[in-house]
Tab-separated table of C-alpha atoms and ligand atoms in Angstrom:
chain	number	residue	atom	x	y	z
A	1	MET	CA	168.452	-127.067	-2.407
A	2	THR	CA	168.921	-130.007	-4.874
A	3	PHE	CA	170.366	-130.059	-8.463
A	4	SER	CA	166.889	-130.631	-9.933
A	5	GLU	CA	165.634	-127.382	-8.257
A	6	LEU	CA	168.308	-125.581	-10.267
A	7	GLY	CA	166.480	-126.425	-13.418
A	8	LEU	CA	168.853	-129.017	-14.924
A	9	ARG	CA	167.699	-131.589	-17.443
A	10	ALA	CA	167.217	-135.201	-16.548
A	11	GLU	CA	170.350	-136.341	-18.504
A	12	LEU	CA	172.474	-133.981	-16.474
A	13	LEU	CA	170.873	-134.867	-13.183
A	14	ARG	CA	171.567	-138.580	-13.949
A	15	ALA	CA	175.226	-137.690	-14.571
A	16	VAL	CA	175.545	-135.631	-11.458
A	17	GLU	CA	173.996	-138.441	-9.414
A	18	ALA	CA	176.549	-140.837	-10.860
A	19	GLN	CA	179.275	-138.607	-9.580
A	20	GLY	CA	177.833	-139.015	-6.139
A	21	TYR	CA	176.892	-135.325	-5.621
A	22	THR	CA	173.646	-134.586	-3.824
A	23	ILE	CA	173.860	-131.012	-2.808
A	24	PRO	CA	175.098	-128.197	-5.117
A	25	THR	CA	178.022	-126.228	-3.734
A	26	PRO	CA	177.533	-122.441	-3.176
A	27	ILE	CA	179.139	-121.535	-6.527
A	28	GLN	CA	176.921	-124.074	-8.305
A	29	ARG	CA	173.804	-122.745	-6.681
A	30	GLN	CA	174.601	-119.323	-7.948
A	31	ALA	CA	176.358	-120.021	-11.228
A	32	ILE	CA	173.977	-122.657	-12.673
A	33	PRO	CA	170.885	-120.377	-12.827
A	34	ALA	CA	172.973	-117.433	-13.978
A	35	VAL	CA	174.547	-119.338	-16.889
A	36	LEU	CA	171.203	-120.889	-17.810
A	37	ASN	CA	169.847	-117.390	-18.124
A	38	GLY	CA	172.210	-116.780	-20.965
A	39	GLY	CA	173.990	-113.726	-19.608
A	40	ASP	CA	177.627	-113.086	-18.935
A	41	LEU	CA	179.205	-114.103	-15.590
A	42	LEU	CA	182.108	-113.022	-13.480
A	43	ALA	CA	182.796	-115.452	-10.755
A	44	SER	CA	185.442	-115.445	-8.044
A	45	ALA	CA	186.126	-119.074	-7.169
A	46	GLN	CA	189.038	-121.332	-6.709
A	47	THR	CA	189.675	-124.914	-7.505
A	48	GLY	CA	187.954	-127.017	-4.908
A	49	THR	CA	184.717	-125.023	-4.808
A	50	GLY	CA	183.007	-127.119	-7.494
A	51	LYS	CA	183.298	-124.336	-10.061
A	52	THR	CA	183.873	-126.746	-12.951
A	53	ALA	CA	180.411	-128.280	-12.561
A	54	GLY	CA	179.168	-124.757	-11.973
A	55	PHE	CA	179.903	-123.786	-15.488
A	56	THR	CA	179.901	-127.154	-17.334
A	57	LEU	CA	176.402	-128.286	-16.325
A	58	PRO	CA	174.563	-125.226	-17.485
A	59	MET	CA	176.787	-124.877	-20.542
A	60	LEU	CA	175.910	-128.430	-21.656
A	61	GLN	CA	172.265	-127.723	-21.031
A	62	ARG	CA	172.328	-124.641	-23.220
A	63	LEU	CA	174.118	-126.490	-26.001
A	64	ALA	CA	171.656	-129.393	-25.777
A	65	GLU	CA	168.667	-127.141	-25.920
A	66	GLY	CA	169.970	-124.510	-28.391
A	67	PRO	CA	169.511	-124.774	-32.205
A	68	ARG	CA	172.303	-126.863	-33.684
A	69	PRO	CA	174.011	-125.871	-36.904
A	70	GLY	CA	173.684	-128.383	-39.775
A	71	LYS	CA	177.258	-129.615	-39.301
A	72	ARG	CA	178.708	-130.231	-35.837
A	73	GLN	CA	180.580	-126.959	-34.968
A	74	ILE	CA	182.507	-125.811	-31.856
A	75	ARG	CA	179.803	-123.950	-29.913
A	76	ALA	CA	181.548	-123.840	-26.561
A	77	LEU	CA	185.209	-123.043	-25.950
A	78	ILE	CA	186.810	-123.404	-22.533
A	79	LEU	CA	190.265	-121.913	-22.046
A	80	THR	CA	192.447	-123.007	-19.191
A	81	PRO	CA	196.068	-122.099	-18.230
A	82	THR	CA	197.533	-125.543	-17.873
A	83	ARG	CA	197.383	-129.007	-19.445
A	84	GLU	CA	196.351	-130.687	-16.270
A	85	LEU	CA	193.464	-128.338	-15.791
A	86	ALA	CA	192.462	-128.727	-19.401
A	87	ALA	CA	192.468	-132.473	-19.020
A	88	GLN	CA	190.462	-132.313	-15.854
A	89	VAL	CA	187.885	-129.914	-17.223
A	90	GLY	CA	187.694	-132.160	-20.396
A	91	GLU	CA	186.981	-135.096	-18.107
A	92	SER	CA	184.219	-133.236	-16.304
A	93	VAL	CA	182.712	-132.195	-19.601
A	94	ALA	CA	182.716	-135.864	-20.688
A	95	ASP	CA	181.378	-137.112	-17.345
A	96	TYR	CA	178.539	-134.622	-17.008
A	97	GLY	CA	177.657	-134.873	-20.698
A	98	ARG	CA	177.643	-138.631	-20.919
A	99	HIS	CA	173.889	-138.922	-21.516
A	100	LEU	CA	173.825	-136.112	-24.082
A	101	THR	CA	174.832	-136.441	-27.753
A	102	LEU	CA	177.414	-133.674	-27.618
A	103	LYS	CA	181.048	-134.302	-28.524
A	104	SER	CA	184.021	-132.775	-26.708
A	105	HIS	CA	187.781	-132.749	-26.997
A	106	VAL	CA	190.773	-131.421	-25.085
A	107	ILE	CA	193.862	-129.848	-26.778
A	108	PHE	CA	197.052	-128.582	-25.177
A	109	GLY	CA	200.719	-128.080	-25.877
A	110	GLY	CA	203.613	-130.406	-25.152
A	111	VAL	CA	202.177	-133.346	-27.086
A	112	GLY	CA	201.932	-134.146	-30.792
A	113	GLN	CA	199.282	-132.115	-32.549
A	114	GLN	CA	198.289	-134.535	-35.195
A	115	PRO	CA	196.025	-136.659	-32.935
A	116	GLN	CA	194.300	-133.451	-31.916
A	117	VAL	CA	193.784	-132.364	-35.455
A	118	ASP	CA	192.331	-135.816	-36.307
A	119	ALA	CA	189.955	-135.539	-33.292
A	120	ILE	CA	188.763	-132.060	-34.225
A	121	ARG	CA	188.248	-132.690	-37.947
A	122	PRO	CA	184.970	-134.647	-37.763
A	123	GLY	CA	183.376	-131.856	-35.709
A	124	LEU	CA	183.016	-131.056	-31.988
A	125	ASP	CA	180.479	-129.232	-29.833
A	126	VAL	CA	182.846	-128.377	-26.951
A	127	LEU	CA	186.582	-127.669	-27.149
A	128	VAL	CA	188.737	-127.397	-23.982
A	129	ALA	CA	192.084	-125.853	-24.693
A	130	THR	CA	195.147	-124.111	-23.533
A	131	PRO	CA	195.569	-120.840	-25.406
A	132	GLY	CA	198.946	-121.413	-27.241
A	133	ARG	CA	198.004	-124.717	-28.853
A	134	LEU	CA	194.562	-123.417	-29.727
A	135	LEU	CA	196.114	-120.520	-31.611
A	136	ASP	CA	198.518	-122.730	-33.350
A	137	LEU	CA	195.819	-125.010	-34.622
A	138	HIS	CA	193.633	-122.020	-35.496
A	139	GLN	CA	196.360	-120.439	-37.494
A	140	GLN	CA	196.858	-123.671	-39.411
A	141	LYS	CA	193.148	-123.632	-40.072
A	142	HIS	CA	192.410	-126.849	-38.255
A	143	VAL	CA	189.997	-125.152	-35.786
A	144	ASP	CA	187.012	-123.081	-36.783
A	145	LEU	CA	185.956	-120.801	-33.934
A	146	SER	CA	183.385	-118.799	-35.854
A	147	HIS	CA	180.456	-120.636	-34.329
A	148	VAL	CA	181.356	-120.293	-30.634
A	149	GLU	CA	178.321	-119.304	-28.527
A	150	ILE	CA	179.838	-119.731	-25.059
A	151	LEU	CA	183.284	-118.828	-24.014
A	152	VAL	CA	184.667	-119.840	-20.576
A	153	LEU	CA	187.958	-118.479	-19.231
A	154	ASP	CA	188.879	-120.742	-16.380
A	155	GLU	CA	191.466	-119.559	-13.788
A	156	ALA	CA	191.788	-116.379	-15.748
A	157	ASP	CA	194.117	-114.837	-13.209
A	158	ARG	CA	196.595	-117.669	-13.657
A	159	MET	CA	196.319	-117.333	-17.484
A	160	LEU	CA	197.351	-113.685	-17.071
A	161	ASP	CA	200.120	-114.586	-14.624
A	162	MET	CA	201.505	-117.065	-17.181
A	163	GLY	CA	201.630	-114.385	-19.888
A	164	PHE	CA	198.702	-115.554	-21.961
A	165	ILE	CA	197.000	-112.176	-22.265
A	166	HIS	CA	198.083	-111.609	-25.924
A	167	ASP	CA	197.043	-115.139	-26.899
A	168	ILE	CA	193.662	-114.549	-25.254
A	169	LYS	CA	193.231	-111.240	-27.100
A	170	LYS	CA	194.050	-112.933	-30.371
A	171	ILE	CA	191.462	-115.655	-29.725
A	172	LEU	CA	188.804	-113.144	-28.762
A	173	ARG	CA	189.352	-111.398	-32.096
A	174	VAL	CA	188.355	-114.562	-34.065
A	175	LEU	CA	185.252	-115.414	-31.924
A	176	PRO	CA	181.788	-114.261	-33.034
A	177	GLU	CA	180.837	-110.983	-31.275
A	178	LYS	CA	177.560	-112.260	-29.977
A	179	ARG	CA	178.262	-114.890	-27.413
A	180	GLN	CA	178.060	-115.662	-23.713
A	181	ASN	CA	181.181	-115.137	-21.738
A	182	LEU	CA	181.948	-116.702	-18.375
A	183	LEU	CA	185.071	-115.546	-16.499
A	184	PHE	CA	186.406	-117.568	-13.518
A	185	SER	CA	189.236	-116.161	-11.367
A	186	ALA	CA	190.524	-116.762	-7.908
A	187	THR	CA	191.636	-113.240	-7.551
A	188	PHE	CA	190.498	-109.862	-8.835
A	189	SER	CA	193.610	-107.985	-9.736
A	190	ASN	CA	193.558	-104.803	-11.812
A	191	GLU	CA	194.415	-106.836	-14.854
A	192	ILE	CA	191.486	-109.145	-14.350
A	193	GLN	CA	189.142	-106.238	-13.829
A	194	ALA	CA	190.496	-104.721	-17.071
A	195	LEU	CA	189.877	-107.958	-18.908
A	196	ALA	CA	186.443	-108.391	-17.365
A	197	GLY	CA	185.571	-104.790	-18.334
A	198	LYS	CA	186.367	-105.439	-21.993
A	199	LEU	CA	184.991	-108.944	-22.208
A	200	LEU	CA	181.857	-109.051	-20.187
A	201	ASP	CA	178.534	-107.384	-20.825
A	202	ASN	CA	176.578	-106.603	-17.729
A	203	PRO	CA	177.735	-109.781	-15.974
A	204	ALA	CA	176.176	-111.537	-13.022
A	205	MET	CA	178.780	-111.367	-10.281
A	206	ILE	CA	179.364	-114.316	-7.950
A	207	GLU	CA	181.823	-114.493	-5.141
A	208	VAL	CA	182.263	-117.494	-2.926
A	209	ALA	CA	184.312	-117.218	0.194
A	210	ARG	CA	188.020	-117.445	-0.514
A	211	ARG	CA	188.410	-120.779	1.218
A	212	ASN	CA	192.076	-120.645	1.724
A	213	THR	CA	192.285	-117.380	3.622
A	214	THR	CA	189.342	-118.248	5.788
A	215	ALA	CA	189.702	-122.044	5.709
A	216	GLU	CA	189.219	-123.080	9.299
A	217	THR	CA	189.538	-126.648	8.262
A	218	VAL	CA	193.148	-126.220	7.244
A	219	ASP	CA	195.605	-126.507	10.121
A	220	GLN	CA	198.570	-124.380	9.043
A	221	SER	CA	201.903	-124.652	10.826
A	222	ILE	CA	205.509	-123.704	10.334
A	223	TYR	CA	208.526	-125.817	11.235
A	224	ARG	CA	211.698	-123.754	11.613
A	225	VAL	CA	214.612	-125.819	10.427
A	226	ASP	CA	218.022	-125.383	8.848
A	227	ARG	CA	218.191	-125.407	5.057
A	228	GLU	CA	220.254	-128.582	4.868
A	229	LYS	CA	217.963	-130.403	7.305
A	230	LYS	CA	214.737	-129.939	5.504
A	231	ARG	CA	214.724	-133.256	3.543
A	232	GLU	CA	215.506	-135.178	6.730
A	233	LEU	CA	212.815	-133.340	8.659
A	234	LEU	CA	210.258	-134.054	5.897
A	235	ALA	CA	211.040	-137.724	5.881
A	236	HIS	CA	210.824	-137.734	9.685
A	237	LEU	CA	207.425	-135.986	9.723
A	238	ILE	CA	206.027	-138.295	7.054
A	239	THR	CA	207.226	-141.427	8.837
A	240	ARG	CA	206.483	-140.361	12.358
A	241	HIS	CA	202.942	-139.189	11.592
A	242	SER	CA	202.260	-141.940	9.022
A	243	TRP	CA	201.176	-139.381	6.385
A	244	ASN	CA	200.240	-141.526	3.469
A	245	GLN	CA	199.157	-138.962	0.849
A	246	VAL	CA	201.376	-135.894	0.863
A	247	LEU	CA	201.592	-133.128	-1.795
A	248	VAL	CA	204.997	-131.438	-1.457
A	249	PHE	CA	205.834	-128.157	-3.131
A	250	THR	CA	209.257	-127.133	-4.191
A	251	ARG	CA	210.251	-123.910	-5.802
A	252	THR	CA	212.139	-125.432	-8.754
A	253	LYS	CA	211.793	-128.381	-11.149
A	254	HIS	CA	215.268	-129.419	-10.265
A	255	GLY	CA	214.467	-129.287	-6.536
A	256	ALA	CA	211.316	-131.391	-7.108
A	257	ASN	CA	213.355	-134.076	-9.005
A	258	ARG	CA	216.061	-134.208	-6.356
A	259	LEU	CA	213.632	-134.378	-3.460
A	260	ALA	CA	211.541	-137.184	-5.037
A	261	GLU	CA	214.709	-139.178	-5.664
A	262	GLN	CA	215.973	-138.730	-2.109
A	263	LEU	CA	212.656	-139.610	-0.529
A	264	SER	CA	212.332	-142.717	-2.710
A	265	LYS	CA	215.824	-143.761	-1.569
A	266	GLN	CA	214.508	-143.603	1.989
A	267	ASP	CA	211.680	-145.929	1.130
A	268	ILE	CA	209.152	-143.142	0.904
A	269	PRO	CA	207.623	-143.632	-2.594
A	270	ALA	CA	207.717	-140.222	-4.310
A	271	MET	CA	207.508	-138.857	-7.827
A	272	ALA	CA	207.981	-135.307	-9.134
A	273	ILE	CA	205.618	-133.475	-11.452
A	274	HIS	CA	206.577	-130.313	-13.327
A	275	GLY	CA	206.701	-128.616	-16.724
A	276	ASN	CA	209.780	-130.612	-17.943
A	277	LYS	CA	208.134	-133.991	-17.454
A	278	SER	CA	206.420	-135.559	-20.384
A	279	GLN	CA	202.697	-135.470	-20.278
A	280	SER	CA	202.488	-139.253	-19.890
A	281	ALA	CA	204.838	-139.079	-16.849
A	282	ARG	CA	202.721	-136.394	-15.200
A	283	THR	CA	199.509	-138.311	-15.894
A	284	LYS	CA	200.994	-141.488	-14.501
A	285	ALA	CA	202.279	-139.839	-11.379
A	286	LEU	CA	199.033	-138.060	-10.642
A	287	ALA	CA	197.003	-141.294	-11.189
A	288	ALA	CA	199.227	-143.213	-8.852
A	289	PHE	CA	198.946	-140.419	-6.265
A	290	LYS	CA	195.194	-140.189	-6.506
A	291	THR	CA	194.726	-143.956	-6.053
A	292	GLY	CA	196.992	-143.932	-3.023
A	293	ASP	CA	199.754	-146.058	-4.676
A	294	LEU	CA	202.149	-143.107	-4.513
A	295	GLN	CA	202.720	-141.715	-1.078
A	296	VAL	CA	204.377	-138.378	-2.038
A	297	LEU	CA	203.899	-136.220	-5.035
A	298	VAL	CA	206.508	-133.415	-5.337
A	299	ALA	CA	205.276	-130.547	-7.419
A	300	THR	CA	206.135	-127.056	-8.622
A	301	ASP	CA	203.398	-124.417	-8.396
A	302	ILE	CA	202.492	-124.331	-12.015
A	303	ALA	CA	202.333	-128.115	-12.345
A	304	ALA	CA	200.082	-128.314	-9.301
A	305	ARG	CA	197.737	-125.548	-10.271
A	306	GLY	CA	194.334	-126.896	-10.916
A	307	LEU	CA	195.092	-130.456	-9.880
A	308	ASP	CA	191.926	-132.085	-8.843
A	309	ILE	CA	192.819	-134.078	-5.830
A	310	ASN	CA	189.996	-134.352	-3.425
A	311	GLU	CA	190.348	-133.784	0.292
A	312	LEU	CA	194.043	-134.084	0.398
A	313	PRO	CA	195.120	-134.578	4.015
A	314	HIS	CA	198.632	-133.075	3.828
A	315	VAL	CA	200.314	-130.322	1.902
A	316	VAL	CA	203.911	-129.460	2.702
A	317	ASN	CA	205.733	-126.425	1.515
A	318	PHE	CA	209.294	-127.745	1.345
A	319	GLU	CA	210.173	-124.243	0.341
A	320	LEU	CA	208.047	-121.149	0.664
A	321	PRO	CA	206.888	-119.716	-2.678
A	322	ASN	CA	208.418	-116.477	-3.959
A	323	VAL	CA	204.910	-115.089	-4.514
A	324	ALA	CA	202.804	-114.893	-1.351
A	325	GLU	CA	199.582	-115.618	-3.213
A	326	ASP	CA	200.953	-119.025	-4.232
A	327	TYR	CA	200.969	-120.024	-0.596
A	328	VAL	CA	197.300	-119.578	-0.591
A	329	HIS	CA	196.934	-121.579	-3.720
A	330	ARG	CA	199.106	-124.332	-2.446
A	331	ILE	CA	197.260	-124.771	0.869
A	332	GLY	CA	194.032	-124.702	-1.007
A	333	ARG	CA	194.797	-128.288	-2.030
A	334	THR	CA	193.969	-129.517	1.425
A	335	GLY	CA	190.958	-129.425	3.691
A	336	ARG	CA	188.665	-129.393	0.740
A	337	ALA	CA	184.939	-129.761	0.788
A	338	GLY	CA	184.786	-129.490	4.646
A	339	SER	CA	187.321	-132.234	5.401
A	340	ASP	CA	190.218	-131.556	7.723
A	341	GLY	CA	193.608	-130.853	6.192
A	342	GLN	CA	197.024	-129.962	7.338
A	343	ALA	CA	199.478	-127.507	5.675
A	344	VAL	CA	202.986	-127.664	7.004
A	345	SER	CA	205.787	-125.271	5.828
A	346	LEU	CA	209.476	-125.925	6.383
A	347	VAL	CA	211.036	-122.566	6.750
A	348	CYS	CA	214.783	-121.834	6.965
A	349	VAL	CA	216.637	-118.618	7.759
A	350	ASP	CA	216.587	-117.569	4.128
A	351	GLU	CA	212.796	-117.556	4.010
A	352	HIS	CA	211.953	-115.224	6.911
A	353	GLY	CA	211.063	-112.391	4.560
A	354	LEU	CA	208.776	-114.632	2.462
A	355	LEU	CA	207.062	-115.888	5.565
A	356	LYS	CA	206.398	-112.263	6.742
A	357	GLY	CA	204.919	-111.483	3.261
A	358	ILE	CA	202.643	-114.569	3.561
A	359	GLU	CA	201.458	-113.645	7.070
A	360	ARG	CA	200.712	-110.136	5.893
A	361	LEU	CA	198.684	-111.538	3.003
A	362	ILE	CA	196.622	-113.970	4.974
A	363	LYS	CA	196.398	-111.458	7.878
A	364	ARG	CA	197.438	-113.868	10.629
A	365	ASP	CA	200.483	-115.127	12.315
A	366	LEU	CA	201.175	-118.819	11.699
A	367	VAL	CA	202.019	-121.158	14.514
A	368	LYS	CA	205.829	-121.942	14.577
A	369	HIS	CA	207.187	-125.263	15.788
A	370	VAL	CA	210.671	-126.688	16.256
A	371	GLU	CA	210.811	-130.460	15.982
A	372	PRO	CA	213.093	-131.936	18.676
A	373	GLY	CA	216.415	-133.078	16.955
A	374	PHE	CA	215.925	-130.495	14.192
A	375	GLU	CA	216.575	-127.296	16.110
A	376	PRO	CA	217.800	-124.539	13.762
A	377	ASP	CA	221.125	-123.109	14.224
A	378	PRO	CA	220.513	-119.647	15.888
A	379	ASN	CA	223.692	-118.298	14.151
A	380	ALA	CA	222.775	-119.393	10.656
A	381	LYS	CA	223.134	-116.637	8.063
A	382	PRO	CA	220.539	-116.209	5.310
A	383	GLU	CA	221.659	-117.030	1.734
A	384	PRO	CA	220.138	-116.076	-1.608
A	385	ILE	CA	217.214	-118.283	-2.662
A	386	GLU	CA	217.675	-120.679	-5.610
A	387	ASN	CA	215.192	-119.818	-8.286
A	388	GLY	CA	215.885	-122.464	-10.798
A	389	ARG	CA	216.245	-120.388	-13.885
A	390	GLY	CA	219.156	-122.295	-15.095
A	391	GLY	CA	217.071	-124.008	-17.730
A	392	ARG	CA	216.020	-127.619	-17.894
A	393	GLY	CA	216.934	-129.377	-14.744
A	394	GLY	CA	219.872	-127.070	-14.224
A	395	ARG	CA	220.651	-125.164	-11.128
A	396	SER	CA	219.782	-121.577	-10.839
A	397	GLY	CA	221.276	-119.148	-13.251
A	398	GLY	CA	222.617	-115.721	-12.567
A	399	GLN	CA	219.299	-113.937	-12.093
A	400	GLY	CA	218.396	-115.331	-8.639
A	401	GLN	CA	216.240	-113.023	-6.669
A	402	ARG	CA	217.055	-112.540	-3.132
A	403	GLY	CA	213.943	-114.175	-1.857
A	404	ASN	CA	214.479	-113.084	1.706
A	405	GLY	CA	213.879	-109.410	0.849
A	406	GLY	CA	210.396	-108.175	1.654
A	407	ASN	CA	209.864	-107.067	-2.005
A	408	SER	CA	209.983	-110.427	-3.601
A	409	THR	CA	206.773	-111.544	-1.980
A	410	SER	CA	204.776	-108.778	-3.665
A	411	HIS	CA	206.030	-109.328	-7.234
A	412	ARG	CA	203.471	-110.732	-9.552
A	413	GLY	CA	203.855	-112.258	-12.962
A	414	ALA	CA	205.779	-114.956	-14.634
A	415	ALA	CA	209.090	-113.244	-13.954
A	416	SER	CA	208.835	-113.727	-10.241
A	417	ARG	CA	207.462	-117.211	-10.366
A	418	GLY	CA	210.652	-119.207	-10.267
A	419	SER	CA	211.276	-121.724	-12.953
A	420	GLU	CA	207.969	-122.155	-14.723
A	421	GLY	CA	206.850	-119.175	-16.669
A	422	ASN	CA	205.148	-119.458	-20.041
A	423	ARG	CA	208.215	-120.500	-21.966
A	424	SER	CA	208.928	-123.588	-20.029
A	425	GLY	CA	205.410	-123.971	-18.642
A	426	ASP	CA	202.314	-125.791	-19.522
A	427	ASP	CA	201.392	-124.576	-22.908
A	428	ASN	CA	204.645	-124.826	-24.604
A	429	ARG	CA	204.025	-124.714	-28.329
A	430	ALA	CA	206.940	-126.551	-29.507
A	431	PRO	CA	206.111	-130.150	-28.627
A	432	ARG	CA	208.958	-131.159	-26.386
A	433	ARG	CA	208.327	-134.814	-26.726
A	434	ARG	CA	206.764	-136.257	-29.820
A	435	ARG	CA	204.470	-138.437	-27.899
A	436	SER	CA	200.789	-138.539	-28.419
A	437	ARG	CA	198.112	-139.911	-26.174
A	438	GLY	CA	195.070	-141.749	-27.282
A	439	GLN	CA	193.011	-138.650	-27.956
A	440	GLY	CA	190.032	-139.537	-29.959
A	441	ALA	CA	187.064	-137.184	-29.541
A	442	ARG	CA	184.736	-138.180	-26.711
A	443	GLN	CA	181.104	-138.067	-26.186
A	444	ALA	CA	180.865	-134.878	-24.239
B	501	LIG	P1	186.377	-127.952	-8.859
B	501	LIG	O1	186.361	-126.763	-7.970
B	501	LIG	O2	185.485	-127.761	-9.989
B	501	LIG	O3	187.755	-128.353	-9.180
B	501	LIG	O4	185.734	-129.238	-8.007
B	501	LIG	C1	186.392	-129.703	-6.919
B	501	LIG	C2	185.946	-131.101	-6.566
B	501	LIG	O5	184.606	-131.121	-6.001
B	501	LIG	C3	185.847	-131.969	-7.748
B	501	LIG	O6	186.511	-133.244	-7.395
B	501	LIG	C4	184.474	-132.318	-7.916
B	501	LIG	O7	184.223	-133.684	-8.381
B	501	LIG	C5	183.866	-132.043	-6.589
B	501	LIG	N1	182.423	-131.632	-6.545
B	501	LIG	C6	181.966	-130.763	-7.401
B	501	LIG	N2	180.654	-130.516	-7.163
B	501	LIG	C7	180.339	-131.178	-5.998
B	501	LIG	C8	179.163	-131.381	-5.244
B	501	LIG	N3	178.083	-130.674	-5.522
B	501	LIG	N4	179.214	-132.226	-4.240
B	501	LIG	C9	180.344	-132.809	-3.927
B	501	LIG	N5	181.517	-132.753	-4.582
B	501	LIG	C10	181.509	-131.939	-5.674
């Protein structure tokens, strides 16, 4: 099957070709005709499946073909949980829509709002936004949502995890009742089903294989190691195996900073990316990592969510996540689009409970290794796990969860996610840094 057989317009086919795609992915094969039909859609798909083009291409086609209001109005609204995902989706909208005359723009928290207001004022067809900043601008009457024809909720499960449900409900109340709704989610929790039940009208349902749980292309392994030896082991593995593009996950922002600093001191170029970093620092780190100039990117879960890094060869869990599902999201960064990937987890005695929770979730036992020279002390005693709630860059506060208890792996929601819940996360409404990016509206 080709893209043209899916009924896409010549302008979109040209843009797709320019991206180098020849064959639609499974989600695209199913989502494109469904969205072109005009009905609602409920799709289970993770980042890496090609879902963005799956909703963007038919959305642009419908906008290009539908009647236009006299003045340019926001006719499609895409909501995403994080700034990075918003920026990436915005880029896709611009890339795929480059031969159309539609205009798009991206707005998110954490940066100055005036450039966003200035970009919106002349009129847009497509707005990509994180919920908090969108509501702020709407409340200040800078955004008119009364002409929205298509609503996309991207990574809806993560939006709920990050506590955006009330914001989403407020946004839904100001949208026209008659519209097309597309809901994308990696998981189908009860909350997602409840949201889908309220939002969607007789939706087409699409489910593509959950690649991370089935991903045969990801080689997953565990290195047992003492807590204090993890950094040394990581540096050793990177050097010994000549890994030149490694995404490393830490549980806390502080841990990410510290690890990046220490690796850099050992001549392994590394940068940290998390919710306390300015947007420009994050963008810079991500760009350097993507081009291969930066060997190691150290990230927290929320910062890494939705990062579009293709066919990443190595993902390392420097610490296991508190929430077992995050393991699945993390390793989903590697072995993408059929290429081989390797996911390595460094596990100390504190994390045995978390590891069991992950193995239960993915329904398999992971292969355990011990690297010669890094044998764990058989008498080591587990200690409580640092959760990084001590505020900006601080060490953990008093609420640390005992991560080695079986329960902590089954907790959901921002409260169990370590240091980056909504307040300090990616849609922070109070601009932390008054720094604006060049954000003029783009040709969609
Ligand atoms: P997404 O799941 O939307 O984040 O997309 C994951 C990656 O797959 C992105 O880098 C896309 O550029 C890429 N991609 C999307 N569709 C295709 C396709 N049909 N063929 C090859 N790569 C694709």
